[in-house]
């Protein structure tokens, strides 16, 4: 199964996800959310797949420091302007988009390994 992991290079959760996926026999492709990801294409797809409540990290420092006028922008625009608001990692398979390295994500991806 082809996996693309989009996140930040220095994100501990992204590192854990990649390590676990590699240990399970996957060869995930890592895409840096700041420098390599085409957010104008990806963000709308992710929002359609999982919704803004799952994709926007409202517990982040970035969110807490945003003025209300910024927070009220269209979610796609907001996430393209502030990529660190995207919960990480975003893991894409051919069929599904997973957000975060949660127990549910781990169970879904590692169940057959």
Coordinates of C-alpha atoms in Angstrom, one line a residue:
X1 CA 0.0 0.0 0.0
X2 CA 1.4 3.4 -1.0
X3 CA 1.4 5.9 1.9
X4 CA 2.1 9.6 1.9
X5 CA 2.8 11.2 5.2
X6 CA 2.5 15.0 5.2
X7 CA 3.9 16.8 8.3
X8 CA 6.8 18.8 9.7
X9 CA 10.3 17.4 9.7
X10 CA 10.8 18.2 13.3
X11 CA 7.4 17.0 14.6
X12 CA 7.8 14.2 17.1
X13 CA 4.5 12.7 16.2
X14 CA 5.3 12.6 12.5
X15 CA 8.6 10.9 13.3
X16 CA 6.8 8.3 15.5
X17 CA 4.3 7.6 12.7
X18 CA 7.0 7.2 10.1
X19 CA 9.1 4.9 12.4
X20 CA 6.0 2.7 13.1
X21 CA 5.0 2.6 9.4
X22 CA 8.5 1.6 8.4
X23 CA 8.6 -1.1 11.1
X24 CA 5.3 -2.4 9.8
X25 CA 6.8 -2.9 6.3
X26 CA 5.5 0.3 4.6
X27 CA 7.8 2.7 2.8
X28 CA 5.9 6.0 3.4
X29 CA 6.8 9.0 1.3
X30 CA 7.3 12.1 3.6
X31 CA 6.2 15.5 2.4
X32 CA 7.1 18.6 4.4
X33 CA 4.0 20.6 4.9
X34 CA 5.8 24.0 4.7
X35 CA 8.2 23.5 1.8
X36 CA 7.0 20.6 -0.4
X37 CA 3.3 20.3 -0.1
X38 CA 1.0 21.9 -2.7
X39 CA -1.5 23.1 -0.1
X40 CA -3.7 24.8 -2.7
X41 CA -4.5 21.3 -4.1
X42 CA -4.2 19.2 -0.9
X43 CA -6.1 21.3 1.7
X44 CA -9.4 21.2 -0.2
X45 CA -9.1 17.5 -0.7
X46 CA -8.3 16.9 2.9
X47 CA -11.2 19.1 4.0
X48 CA -13.6 17.2 1.8
X49 CA -12.3 13.9 3.2
X50 CA -12.2 14.6 6.9
X51 CA -13.8 18.0 7.5
X52 CA -12.5 21.1 9.2
X53 CA -13.1 20.0 12.8
X54 CA -10.7 17.1 12.3
X55 CA -8.1 18.9 10.2
X56 CA -7.7 22.2 12.1
X57 CA -5.7 22.0 15.3
X58 CA -7.5 24.4 17.5
X59 CA -5.3 23.5 20.5
X60 CA -2.2 24.8 18.8
X61 CA -0.2 27.8 19.7
X62 CA -0.7 29.1 16.2
X63 CA -4.5 29.0 16.7
X64 CA -4.4 30.7 20.1
X65 CA -2.4 33.6 18.7
X66 CA -4.6 34.2 15.7
X67 CA -6.8 37.2 15.8
X68 CA -10.6 36.4 15.5
X69 CA -10.7 37.9 12.0
X70 CA -8.1 35.3 10.8
X71 CA -9.9 32.5 12.6
X72 CA -13.1 33.3 10.8
X73 CA -11.6 32.9 7.3
X74 CA -12.6 30.2 5.0
X75 CA -11.0 27.0 6.3
X76 CA -9.2 26.2 3.1
X77 CA -7.7 29.8 2.9
X78 CA -6.8 29.7 6.6
X79 CA -4.9 26.4 6.4
X80 CA -3.0 27.5 3.3
X81 CA -2.0 30.7 5.0
X82 CA -1.1 28.9 8.3
X83 CA 0.0 25.3 7.5
X84 CA 1.0 24.7 11.1
X85 CA -2.7 24.8 11.9
X86 CA -3.1 21.4 10.1
X87 CA -3.2 18.5 12.6
X88 CA -0.2 16.2 11.9
X89 CA 0.5 13.9 10.4
X90 CA -1.8 13.7 7.5
X91 CA -1.5 10.2 6.1
X92 CA -2.9 9.4 2.6
X93 CA -3.6 6.1 1.1
X94 CA -5.2 5.4 -2.2
X95 CA -8.6 5.2 -0.4
X96 CA -8.4 7.2 2.8
X97 CA -7.1 10.2 4.5
X98 CA -6.1 9.9 8.2
X99 CA -5.3 12.9 10.4
X100 CA -3.1 12.5 13.5
X101 CA -1.2 9.4 14.7
X102 CA -4.1 8.3 16.9
X103 CA -5.0 4.8 18.2
X104 CA -7.7 4.6 15.5
X105 CA -5.2 5.6 12.7
X106 CA -2.7 3.1 14.0
X107 CA -5.3 0.3 14.2
X108 CA -6.5 1.0 10.7
X109 CA -3.0 1.1 9.1
X110 CA -1.2 -1.5 11.2
X111 CA -4.0 -4.0 11.6
X112 CA -2.8 -6.3 8.8
X113 CA 0.9 -6.1 9.7

